[in-house]
Short mmCIF file of C-alpha atoms in Angstrom, two decimals:
data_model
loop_
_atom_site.label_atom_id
_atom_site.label_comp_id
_atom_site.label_asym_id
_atom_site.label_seq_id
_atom_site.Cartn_x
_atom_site.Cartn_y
_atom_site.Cartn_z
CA UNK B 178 -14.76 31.15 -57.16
CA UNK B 179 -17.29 33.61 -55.71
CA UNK B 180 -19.37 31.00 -54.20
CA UNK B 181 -16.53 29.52 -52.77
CA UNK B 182 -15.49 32.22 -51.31
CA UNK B 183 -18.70 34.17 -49.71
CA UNK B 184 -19.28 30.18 -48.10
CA UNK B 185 -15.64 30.69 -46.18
CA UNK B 186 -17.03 34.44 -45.61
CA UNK B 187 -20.20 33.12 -44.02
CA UNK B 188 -18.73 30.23 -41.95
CA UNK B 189 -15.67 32.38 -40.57
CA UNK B 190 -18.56 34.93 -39.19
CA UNK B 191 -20.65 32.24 -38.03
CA UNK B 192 -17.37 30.50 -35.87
CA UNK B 193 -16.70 33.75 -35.04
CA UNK B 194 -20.48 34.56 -33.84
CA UNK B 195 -20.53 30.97 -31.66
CA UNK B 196 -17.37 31.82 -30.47
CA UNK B 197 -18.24 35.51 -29.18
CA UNK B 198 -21.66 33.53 -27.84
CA UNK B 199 -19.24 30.44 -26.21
CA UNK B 200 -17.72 33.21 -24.19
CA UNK B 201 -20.79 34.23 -21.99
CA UNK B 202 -21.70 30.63 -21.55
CA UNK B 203 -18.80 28.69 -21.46
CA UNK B 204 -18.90 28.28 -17.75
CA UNK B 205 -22.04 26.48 -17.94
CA UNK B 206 -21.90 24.49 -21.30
CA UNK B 207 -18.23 23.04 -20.99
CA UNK B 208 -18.73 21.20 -17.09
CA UNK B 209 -21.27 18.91 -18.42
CA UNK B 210 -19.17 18.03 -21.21
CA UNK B 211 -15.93 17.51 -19.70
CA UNK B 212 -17.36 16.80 -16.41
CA UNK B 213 -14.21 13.41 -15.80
CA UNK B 214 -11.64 15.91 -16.85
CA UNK B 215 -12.81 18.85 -15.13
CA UNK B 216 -13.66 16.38 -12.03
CA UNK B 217 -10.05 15.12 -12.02
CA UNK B 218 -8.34 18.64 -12.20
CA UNK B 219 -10.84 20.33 -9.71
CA UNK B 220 -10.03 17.01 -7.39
CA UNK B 221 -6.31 17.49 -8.17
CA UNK B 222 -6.50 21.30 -6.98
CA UNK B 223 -8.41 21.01 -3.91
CA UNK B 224 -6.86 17.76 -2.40
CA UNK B 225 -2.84 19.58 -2.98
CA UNK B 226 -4.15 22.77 -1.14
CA UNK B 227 -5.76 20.19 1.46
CA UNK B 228 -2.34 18.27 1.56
CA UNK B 229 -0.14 21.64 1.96
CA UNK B 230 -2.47 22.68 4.65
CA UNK B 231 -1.63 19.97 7.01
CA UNK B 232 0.91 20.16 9.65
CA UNK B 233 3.64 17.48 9.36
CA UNK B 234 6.65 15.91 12.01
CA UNK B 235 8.64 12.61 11.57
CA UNK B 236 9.41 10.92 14.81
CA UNK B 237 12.51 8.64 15.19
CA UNK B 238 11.77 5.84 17.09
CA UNK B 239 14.63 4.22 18.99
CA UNK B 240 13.79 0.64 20.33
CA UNK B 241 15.15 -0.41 24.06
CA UNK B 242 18.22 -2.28 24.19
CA UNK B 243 16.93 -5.30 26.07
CA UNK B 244 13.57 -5.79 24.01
CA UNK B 245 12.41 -9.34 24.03
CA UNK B 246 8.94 -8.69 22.74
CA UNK B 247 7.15 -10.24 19.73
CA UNK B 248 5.68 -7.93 17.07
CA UNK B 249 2.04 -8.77 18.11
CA UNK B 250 2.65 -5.08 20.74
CA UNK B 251 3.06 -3.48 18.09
CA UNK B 252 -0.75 -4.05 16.65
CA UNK B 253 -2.17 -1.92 19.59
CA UNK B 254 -0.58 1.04 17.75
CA UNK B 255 -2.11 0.03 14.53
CA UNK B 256 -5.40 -0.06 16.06
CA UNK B 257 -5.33 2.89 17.90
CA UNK B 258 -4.27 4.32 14.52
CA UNK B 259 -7.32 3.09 12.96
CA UNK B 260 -9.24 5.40 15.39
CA UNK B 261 -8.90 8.41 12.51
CA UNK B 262 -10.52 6.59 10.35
CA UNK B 263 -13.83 8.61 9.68
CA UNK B 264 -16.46 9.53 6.65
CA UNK B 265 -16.36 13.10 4.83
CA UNK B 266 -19.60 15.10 3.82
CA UNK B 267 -20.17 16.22 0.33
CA UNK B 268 -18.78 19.80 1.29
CA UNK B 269 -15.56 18.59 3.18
CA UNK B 270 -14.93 15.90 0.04
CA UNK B 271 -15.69 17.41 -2.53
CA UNK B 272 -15.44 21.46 -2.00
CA UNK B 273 -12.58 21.19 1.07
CA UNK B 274 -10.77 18.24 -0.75
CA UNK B 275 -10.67 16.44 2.52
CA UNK B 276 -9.18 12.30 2.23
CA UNK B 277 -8.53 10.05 4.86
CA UNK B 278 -5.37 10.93 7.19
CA UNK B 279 -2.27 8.78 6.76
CA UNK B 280 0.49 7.90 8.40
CA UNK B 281 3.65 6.43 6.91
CA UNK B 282 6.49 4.17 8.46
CA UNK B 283 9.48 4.31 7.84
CA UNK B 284 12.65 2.33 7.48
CA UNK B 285 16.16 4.24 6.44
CA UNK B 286 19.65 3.30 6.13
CA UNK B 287 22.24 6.06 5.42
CA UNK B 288 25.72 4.20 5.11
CA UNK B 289 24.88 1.21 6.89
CA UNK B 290 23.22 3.17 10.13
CA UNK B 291 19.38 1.93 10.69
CA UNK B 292 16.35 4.67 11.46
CA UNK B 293 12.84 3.88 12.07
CA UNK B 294 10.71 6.82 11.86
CA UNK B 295 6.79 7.28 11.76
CA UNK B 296 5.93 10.34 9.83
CA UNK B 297 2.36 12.08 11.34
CA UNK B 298 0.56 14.77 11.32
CA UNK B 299 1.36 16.87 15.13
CA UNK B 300 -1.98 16.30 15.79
CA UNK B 301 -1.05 12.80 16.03
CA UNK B 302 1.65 12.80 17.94
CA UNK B 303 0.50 12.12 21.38
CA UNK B 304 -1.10 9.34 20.19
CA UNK B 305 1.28 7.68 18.51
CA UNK B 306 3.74 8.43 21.72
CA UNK B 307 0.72 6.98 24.14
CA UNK B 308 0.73 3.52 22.35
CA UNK B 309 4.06 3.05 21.51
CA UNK B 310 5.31 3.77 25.22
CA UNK B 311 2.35 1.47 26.97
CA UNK B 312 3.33 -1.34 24.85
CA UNK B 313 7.45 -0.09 25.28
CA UNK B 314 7.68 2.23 28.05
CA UNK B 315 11.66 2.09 27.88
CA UNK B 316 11.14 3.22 23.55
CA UNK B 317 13.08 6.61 23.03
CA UNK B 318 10.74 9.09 20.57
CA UNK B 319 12.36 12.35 19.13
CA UNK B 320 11.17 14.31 16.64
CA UNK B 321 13.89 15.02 13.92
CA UNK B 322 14.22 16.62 10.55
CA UNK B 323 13.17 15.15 7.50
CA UNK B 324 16.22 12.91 6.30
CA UNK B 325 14.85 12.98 2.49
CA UNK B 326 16.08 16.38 2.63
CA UNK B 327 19.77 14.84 2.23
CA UNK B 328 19.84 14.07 -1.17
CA UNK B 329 19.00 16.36 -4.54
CA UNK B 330 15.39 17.00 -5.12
CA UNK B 331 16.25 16.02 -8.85
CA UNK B 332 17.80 12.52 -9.41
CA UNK B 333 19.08 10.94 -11.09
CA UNK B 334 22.14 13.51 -11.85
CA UNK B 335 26.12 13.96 -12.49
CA UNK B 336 26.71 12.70 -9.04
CA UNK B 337 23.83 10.98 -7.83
CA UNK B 338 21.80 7.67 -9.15
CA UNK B 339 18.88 6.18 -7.99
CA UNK B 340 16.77 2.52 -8.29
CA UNK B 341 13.16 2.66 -6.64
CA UNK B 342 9.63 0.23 -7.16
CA UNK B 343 6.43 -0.37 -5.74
CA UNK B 344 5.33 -3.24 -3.93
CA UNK B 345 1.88 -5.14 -4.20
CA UNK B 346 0.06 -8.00 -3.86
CA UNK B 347 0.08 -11.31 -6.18
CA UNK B 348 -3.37 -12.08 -4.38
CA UNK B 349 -6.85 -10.48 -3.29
CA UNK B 350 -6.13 -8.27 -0.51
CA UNK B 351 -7.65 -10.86 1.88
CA UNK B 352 -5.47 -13.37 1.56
CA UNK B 353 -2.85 -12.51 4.04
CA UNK B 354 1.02 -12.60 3.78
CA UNK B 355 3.19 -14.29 6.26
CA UNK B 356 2.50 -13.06 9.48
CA UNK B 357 5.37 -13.27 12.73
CA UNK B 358 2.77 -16.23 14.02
CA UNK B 359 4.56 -17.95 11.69
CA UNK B 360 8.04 -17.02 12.03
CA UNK B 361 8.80 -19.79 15.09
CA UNK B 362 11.06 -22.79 14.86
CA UNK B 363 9.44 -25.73 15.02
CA UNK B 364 11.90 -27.16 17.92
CA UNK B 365 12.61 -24.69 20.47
CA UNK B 366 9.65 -22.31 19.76
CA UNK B 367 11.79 -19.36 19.49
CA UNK B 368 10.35 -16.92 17.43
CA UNK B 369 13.23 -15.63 14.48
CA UNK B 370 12.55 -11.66 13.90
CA UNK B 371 11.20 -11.17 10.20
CA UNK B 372 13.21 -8.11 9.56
CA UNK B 373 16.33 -9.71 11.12
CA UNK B 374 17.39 -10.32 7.26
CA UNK B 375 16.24 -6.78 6.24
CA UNK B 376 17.85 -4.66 8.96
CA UNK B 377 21.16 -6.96 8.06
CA UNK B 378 21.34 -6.02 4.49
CA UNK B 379 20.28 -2.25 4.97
CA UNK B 380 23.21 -2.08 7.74
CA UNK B 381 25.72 -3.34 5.42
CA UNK B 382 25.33 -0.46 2.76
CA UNK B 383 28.41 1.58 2.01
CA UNK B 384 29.04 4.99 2.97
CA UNK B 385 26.81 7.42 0.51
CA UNK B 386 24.48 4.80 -0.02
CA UNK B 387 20.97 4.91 1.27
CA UNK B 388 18.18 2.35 1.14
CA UNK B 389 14.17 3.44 2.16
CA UNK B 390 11.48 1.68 2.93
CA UNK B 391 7.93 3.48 3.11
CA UNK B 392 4.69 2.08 3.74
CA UNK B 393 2.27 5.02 3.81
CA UNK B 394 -1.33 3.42 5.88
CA UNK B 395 -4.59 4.74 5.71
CA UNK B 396 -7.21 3.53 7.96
CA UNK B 397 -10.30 1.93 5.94
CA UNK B 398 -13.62 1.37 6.94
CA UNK B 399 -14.40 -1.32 10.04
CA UNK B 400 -16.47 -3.38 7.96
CA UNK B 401 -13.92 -3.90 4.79
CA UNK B 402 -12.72 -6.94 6.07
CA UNK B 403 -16.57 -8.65 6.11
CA UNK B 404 -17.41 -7.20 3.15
CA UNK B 405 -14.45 -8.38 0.69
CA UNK B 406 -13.50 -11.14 2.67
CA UNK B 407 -17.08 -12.93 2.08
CA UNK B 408 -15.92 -12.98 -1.42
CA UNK B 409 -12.79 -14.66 -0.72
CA UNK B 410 -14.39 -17.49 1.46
CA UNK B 411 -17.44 -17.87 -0.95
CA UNK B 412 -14.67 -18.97 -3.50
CA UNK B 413 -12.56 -21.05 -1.07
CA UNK B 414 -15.94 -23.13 -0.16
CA UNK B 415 -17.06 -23.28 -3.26
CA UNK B 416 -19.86 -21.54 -3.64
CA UNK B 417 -18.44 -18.82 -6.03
CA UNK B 418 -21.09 -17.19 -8.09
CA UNK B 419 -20.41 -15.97 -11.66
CA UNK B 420 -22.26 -13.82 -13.79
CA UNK B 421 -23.26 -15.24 -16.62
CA UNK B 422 -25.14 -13.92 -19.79
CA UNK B 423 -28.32 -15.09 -21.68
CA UNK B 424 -26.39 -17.51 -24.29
CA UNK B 425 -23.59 -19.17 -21.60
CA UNK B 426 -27.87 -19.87 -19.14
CA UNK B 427 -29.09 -21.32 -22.38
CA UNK B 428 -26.03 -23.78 -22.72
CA UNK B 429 -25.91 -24.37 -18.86
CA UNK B 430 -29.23 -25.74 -19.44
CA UNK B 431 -29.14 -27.85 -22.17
CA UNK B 432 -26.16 -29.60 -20.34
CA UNK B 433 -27.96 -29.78 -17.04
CA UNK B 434 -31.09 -31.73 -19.28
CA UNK B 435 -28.63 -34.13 -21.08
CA UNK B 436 -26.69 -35.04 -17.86
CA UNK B 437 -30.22 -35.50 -15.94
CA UNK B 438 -31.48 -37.58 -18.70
CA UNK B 439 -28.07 -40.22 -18.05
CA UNK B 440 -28.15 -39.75 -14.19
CA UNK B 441 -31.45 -41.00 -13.36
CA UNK B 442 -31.83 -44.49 -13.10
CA UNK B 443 -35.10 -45.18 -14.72
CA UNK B 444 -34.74 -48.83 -15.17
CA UNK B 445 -34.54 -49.67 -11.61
CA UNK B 446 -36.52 -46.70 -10.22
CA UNK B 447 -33.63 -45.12 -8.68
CA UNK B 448 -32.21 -41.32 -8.70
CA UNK B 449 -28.17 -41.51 -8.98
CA UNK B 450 -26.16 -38.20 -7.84
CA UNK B 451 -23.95 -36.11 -9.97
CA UNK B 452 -20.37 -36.62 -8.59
CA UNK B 453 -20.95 -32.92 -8.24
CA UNK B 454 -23.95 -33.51 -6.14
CA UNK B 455 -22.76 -35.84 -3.72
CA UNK B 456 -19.45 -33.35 -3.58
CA UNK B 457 -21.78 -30.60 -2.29
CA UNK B 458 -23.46 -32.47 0.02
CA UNK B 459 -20.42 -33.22 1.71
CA UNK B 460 -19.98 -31.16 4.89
CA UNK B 461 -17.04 -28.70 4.37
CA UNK B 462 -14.50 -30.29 5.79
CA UNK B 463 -14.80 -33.65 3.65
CA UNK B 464 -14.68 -31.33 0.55
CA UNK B 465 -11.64 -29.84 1.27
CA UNK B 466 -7.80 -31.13 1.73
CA UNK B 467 -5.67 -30.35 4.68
CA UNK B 468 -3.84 -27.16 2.70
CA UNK B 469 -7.37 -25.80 1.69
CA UNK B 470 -8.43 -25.86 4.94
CA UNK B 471 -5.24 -23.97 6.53
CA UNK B 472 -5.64 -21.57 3.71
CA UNK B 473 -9.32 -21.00 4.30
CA UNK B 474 -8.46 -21.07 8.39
CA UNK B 475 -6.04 -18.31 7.32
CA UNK B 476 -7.89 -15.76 5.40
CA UNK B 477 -10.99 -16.09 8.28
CA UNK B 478 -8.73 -15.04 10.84
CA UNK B 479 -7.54 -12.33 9.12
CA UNK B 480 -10.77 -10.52 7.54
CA UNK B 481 -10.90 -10.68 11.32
CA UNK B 482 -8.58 -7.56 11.99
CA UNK B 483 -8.65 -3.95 11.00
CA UNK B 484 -7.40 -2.85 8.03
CA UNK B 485 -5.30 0.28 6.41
CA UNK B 486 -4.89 1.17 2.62
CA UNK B 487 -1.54 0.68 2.20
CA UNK B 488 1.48 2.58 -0.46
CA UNK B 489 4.57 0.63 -0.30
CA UNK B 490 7.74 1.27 -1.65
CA UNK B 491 11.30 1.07 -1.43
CA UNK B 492 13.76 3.31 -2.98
CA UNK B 493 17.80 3.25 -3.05
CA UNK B 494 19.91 6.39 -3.56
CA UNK B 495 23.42 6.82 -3.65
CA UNK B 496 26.50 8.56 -5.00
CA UNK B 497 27.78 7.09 -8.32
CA UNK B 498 30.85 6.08 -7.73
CA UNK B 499 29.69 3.48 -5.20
CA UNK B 500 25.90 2.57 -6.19
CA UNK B 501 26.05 -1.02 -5.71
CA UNK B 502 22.41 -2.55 -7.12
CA UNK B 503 23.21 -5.87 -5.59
CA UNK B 504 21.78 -4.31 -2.37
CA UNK B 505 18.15 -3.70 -4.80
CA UNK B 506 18.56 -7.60 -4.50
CA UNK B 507 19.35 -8.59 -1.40
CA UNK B 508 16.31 -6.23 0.22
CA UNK B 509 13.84 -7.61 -2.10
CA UNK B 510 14.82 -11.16 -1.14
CA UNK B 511 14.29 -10.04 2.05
CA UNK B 512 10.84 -9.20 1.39
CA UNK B 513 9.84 -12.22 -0.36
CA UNK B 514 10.27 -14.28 3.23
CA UNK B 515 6.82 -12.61 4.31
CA UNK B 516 5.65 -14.53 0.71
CA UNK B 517 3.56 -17.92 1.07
CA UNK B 518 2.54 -19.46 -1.99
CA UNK B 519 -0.43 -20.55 -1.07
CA UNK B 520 -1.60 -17.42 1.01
CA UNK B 521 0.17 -14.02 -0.43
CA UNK B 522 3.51 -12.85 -1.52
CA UNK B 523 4.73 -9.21 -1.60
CA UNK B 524 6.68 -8.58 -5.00
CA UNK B 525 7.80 -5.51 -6.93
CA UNK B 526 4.94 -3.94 -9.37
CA UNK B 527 6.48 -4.12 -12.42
CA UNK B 528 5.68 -0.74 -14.07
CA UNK B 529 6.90 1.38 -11.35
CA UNK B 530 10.45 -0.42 -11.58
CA UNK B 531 13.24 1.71 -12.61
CA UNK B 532 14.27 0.22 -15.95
CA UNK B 533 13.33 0.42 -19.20
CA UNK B 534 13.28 -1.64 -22.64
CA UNK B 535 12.84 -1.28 -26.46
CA UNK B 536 12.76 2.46 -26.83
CA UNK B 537 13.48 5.45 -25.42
CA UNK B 538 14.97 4.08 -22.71
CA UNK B 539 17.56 6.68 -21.06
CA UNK B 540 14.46 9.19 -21.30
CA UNK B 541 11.97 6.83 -20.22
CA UNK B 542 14.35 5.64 -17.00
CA UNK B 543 14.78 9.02 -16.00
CA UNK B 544 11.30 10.31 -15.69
CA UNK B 545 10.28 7.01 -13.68
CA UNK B 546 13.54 7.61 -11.16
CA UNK B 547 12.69 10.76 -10.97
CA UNK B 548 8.57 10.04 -10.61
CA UNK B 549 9.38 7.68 -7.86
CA UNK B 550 11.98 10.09 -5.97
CA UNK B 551 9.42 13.04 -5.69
CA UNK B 552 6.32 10.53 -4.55
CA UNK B 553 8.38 9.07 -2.06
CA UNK B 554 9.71 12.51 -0.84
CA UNK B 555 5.53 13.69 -0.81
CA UNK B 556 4.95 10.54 1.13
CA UNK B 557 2.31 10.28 -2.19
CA UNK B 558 -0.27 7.42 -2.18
CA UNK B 559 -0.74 7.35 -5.93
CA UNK B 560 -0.10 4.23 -7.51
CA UNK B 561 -0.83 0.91 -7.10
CA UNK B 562 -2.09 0.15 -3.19
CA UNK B 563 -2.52 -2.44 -1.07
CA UNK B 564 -4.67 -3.42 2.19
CA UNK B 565 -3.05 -4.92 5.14
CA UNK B 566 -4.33 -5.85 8.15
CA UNK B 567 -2.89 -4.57 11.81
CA UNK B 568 -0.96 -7.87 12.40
CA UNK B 569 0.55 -7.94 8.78
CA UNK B 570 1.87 -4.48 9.25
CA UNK B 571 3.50 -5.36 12.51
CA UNK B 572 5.36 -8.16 11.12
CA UNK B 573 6.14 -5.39 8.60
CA UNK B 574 7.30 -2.65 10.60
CA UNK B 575 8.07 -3.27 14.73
CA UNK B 576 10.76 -2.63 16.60
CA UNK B 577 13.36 -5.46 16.53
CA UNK B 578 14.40 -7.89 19.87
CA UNK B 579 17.64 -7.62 20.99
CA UNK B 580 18.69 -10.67 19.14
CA UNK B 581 18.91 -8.46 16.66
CA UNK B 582 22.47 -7.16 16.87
CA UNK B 583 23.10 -4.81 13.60
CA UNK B 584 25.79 -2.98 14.95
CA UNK B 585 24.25 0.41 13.16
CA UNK B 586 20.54 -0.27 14.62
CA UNK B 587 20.51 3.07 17.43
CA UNK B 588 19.16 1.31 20.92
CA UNK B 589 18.09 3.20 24.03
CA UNK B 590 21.23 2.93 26.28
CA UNK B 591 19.23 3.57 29.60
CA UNK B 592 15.59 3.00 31.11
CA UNK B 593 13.30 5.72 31.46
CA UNK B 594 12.29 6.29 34.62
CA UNK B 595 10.11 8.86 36.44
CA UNK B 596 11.18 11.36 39.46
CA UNK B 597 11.55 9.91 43.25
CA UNK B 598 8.12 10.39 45.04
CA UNK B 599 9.93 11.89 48.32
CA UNK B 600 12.17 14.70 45.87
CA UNK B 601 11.64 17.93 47.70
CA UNK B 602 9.91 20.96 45.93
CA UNK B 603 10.74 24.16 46.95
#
């Protein structure tokens, strides 16, 4: 029993004495060894006091009432966007928690009435304004408060409910969605507006219901496009590369010996090809059929373009007595229009989805509804993301044509126009 107890003794003092000794050096023993976690949390703390630093305004854009234009104006404001695009030093990154500046667009329907807003930072601002009034000089840009501001901060509650998801991709990034290009009948030429359906359904929503749409954009590099687009078109041509290890080489070639061996054609001196062989040596456009080639055609163009990081989402909020979910439906339908099967389709990312299964559930659904409320609210670009191009998020967000009649889509009653040159000054 002594023993016992003078070995407890002896390792109680000697926790105690590394302990005592872990206090003068725990600054410099603990980094090393939790360097992810402490990365993560030191990341986490800089980047928020970064975030609350900047200077925020959200802009309402009202379209003109007589707009005929195509979404294709509406790129020149995505590239001149894509002019904040820039690289951080090690001090800015890492010690000022500097990212890349975003912007995020906005569509919002309170009770059936139709905003589009660009939320930027006021340094911004005259930028944004100088490209959206050369391409629409009639547009109508106010800056206006915040209309997340509306609802609870904490939702789901006694009065209010909420249904919310992210979007993303079913492809690689450069495989590009249906684009307004695409979006003209085949007779007259007439291009059909591809948020026509969606500005329809969000106008239709019932007073104390409210549907948003957010795509928050960050500019990437120039050369993203080249670089992972190359490994889209190696795989369309065939000339995909996989990496294979030491057993799956040895196999490889003990199947390239065997079908050499039955290829050549010793008795009569000739070589035959591998129908393989002969399939490579076909140019490119014998290889592949008519859809490969659109598809191929397709993706080329469109590594072509600049591209933005891209945080989608949608969220619908609304008093309880009235939440009607069949309006969840209705927008995502709308959505899947800018789908093509054999390009890229936009769907819902099933765990951010507002539901829940098997256990826990009522717990479980309200700490997603309310995850999704306060990231949407921080215009947050955690989560799963996306990269669009400029002309994929004009088809996305632009300001409709006039064919578009949603009675509860604002318009710009009268052109802007400047002052008389002969107006006397005093």
């Amino acid at each position: 029993m002594d023993i016992l107890s003078n070995s407890i003794n002896q390792i109680s003092s000697q926790l105690q004495i590394a302990w005592q000794a872990m206090g003068y050096v725990w600054f410099l023993v603990l980094p090393p060894i939790f360097y992810w976690f402490f990365k993560f949390l030191w990341m986490y703390h800089i980047q928020t006091a970064y975030w609350l630093s900047l200077d925020w305004m959200l802009l309402e854009i009202i379209p003109p009432k007589d707009i005929e234009k195509s979404p294709k104006p509406m790129e020149a404001l995505f590239v001149g966007m894509a002019g904040t695009e820039k690289s951080f030093s090690v001090i800015e990154e890492f010690i000022q928690g500097a990212f890349p500046d975003s912007f995020s667009l906005e569509l919002y329907s309170d009770g059936g009435e139709v905003h589009f807003y660009i939320r930027t930072q006021k340094k911004y601002r005259h930028l944004v304004e100088a490209h959206l009034y050369a391409q629409y000089p009639d547009v109508e840009i106010v800056e206006v408060p915040d209309y997340v501001n509306e609802v609870p901060k904490i939702i789901p509650n006694k009065d209010w409910d909420i249904w919310g998801t992210d979007f993303e991709h079913t492809k690689p990034d450069p495989y590009p969605i249906r684009t307004y290009v695409k979006f003209e009948e085949s007779v007259t030429g007439k291009m059909i507006d591809p948020l026509a359906s969606l500005i329809e359904t969000m106008g239709k929503l019932a007073p104390g219901q409210k549907i948003w749409f957010q795509m928050v954009i960050a500019a990437t590099s120039p050369t993203w496009g080249a670089k992972e687009g190359k490994k889209v078109l190696e795989k369309l041509k065939g000339k995909e590369v996989k990496k294979e290890g030491i057993f799956e080489r040895m196999w490889i070639d003990i199947k390239d010996i065997i079908t050499s061996i039955f290829s050549l054609g010793v008795l009569d001196g000739e070589v035959s090809l591998t129908t393989a062989s002969k399939k490579e040596e076909q140019p490119l456009d014998m290889r592949l059929s008519p859809g490969e080639r659109e598809v191929l055609k397709a993706v080329e163009d469109n590594i072509g373009k600049l591209f933005y990081s891209t945080k989608m989402r949608f969220v619908m909020v609304g008093r309880r007595q009235n939440f009607d979910k069949t309006f969840v439906s209705a927008f995502i339908g709308g959505i899947k229009q800018f789908g093509d099967e054999n390009l890229n389709t936009l769907k819902p990312e099933s765990p951010s989805k507002t539901s829940t299964v098997y256990w826990f559930t009522k717990s479980r659904l309200r700490y997603k509804q309310r995850k999704i409320l306060r990231r949407y609210r921080n215009r947050s670009r955690d989560g799963v993301k996306m990269t669009l191009s400029t002309e994929e998020l004009a088809t996305l967000f632009h300001l409709p044509d006039m064919n578009v009649a949603a009675p509860a889509l604002p318009r710009v009653e009268a052109k802007r126009g400047g002052a008389p040159a002969n107006l006397p000054i005093e």
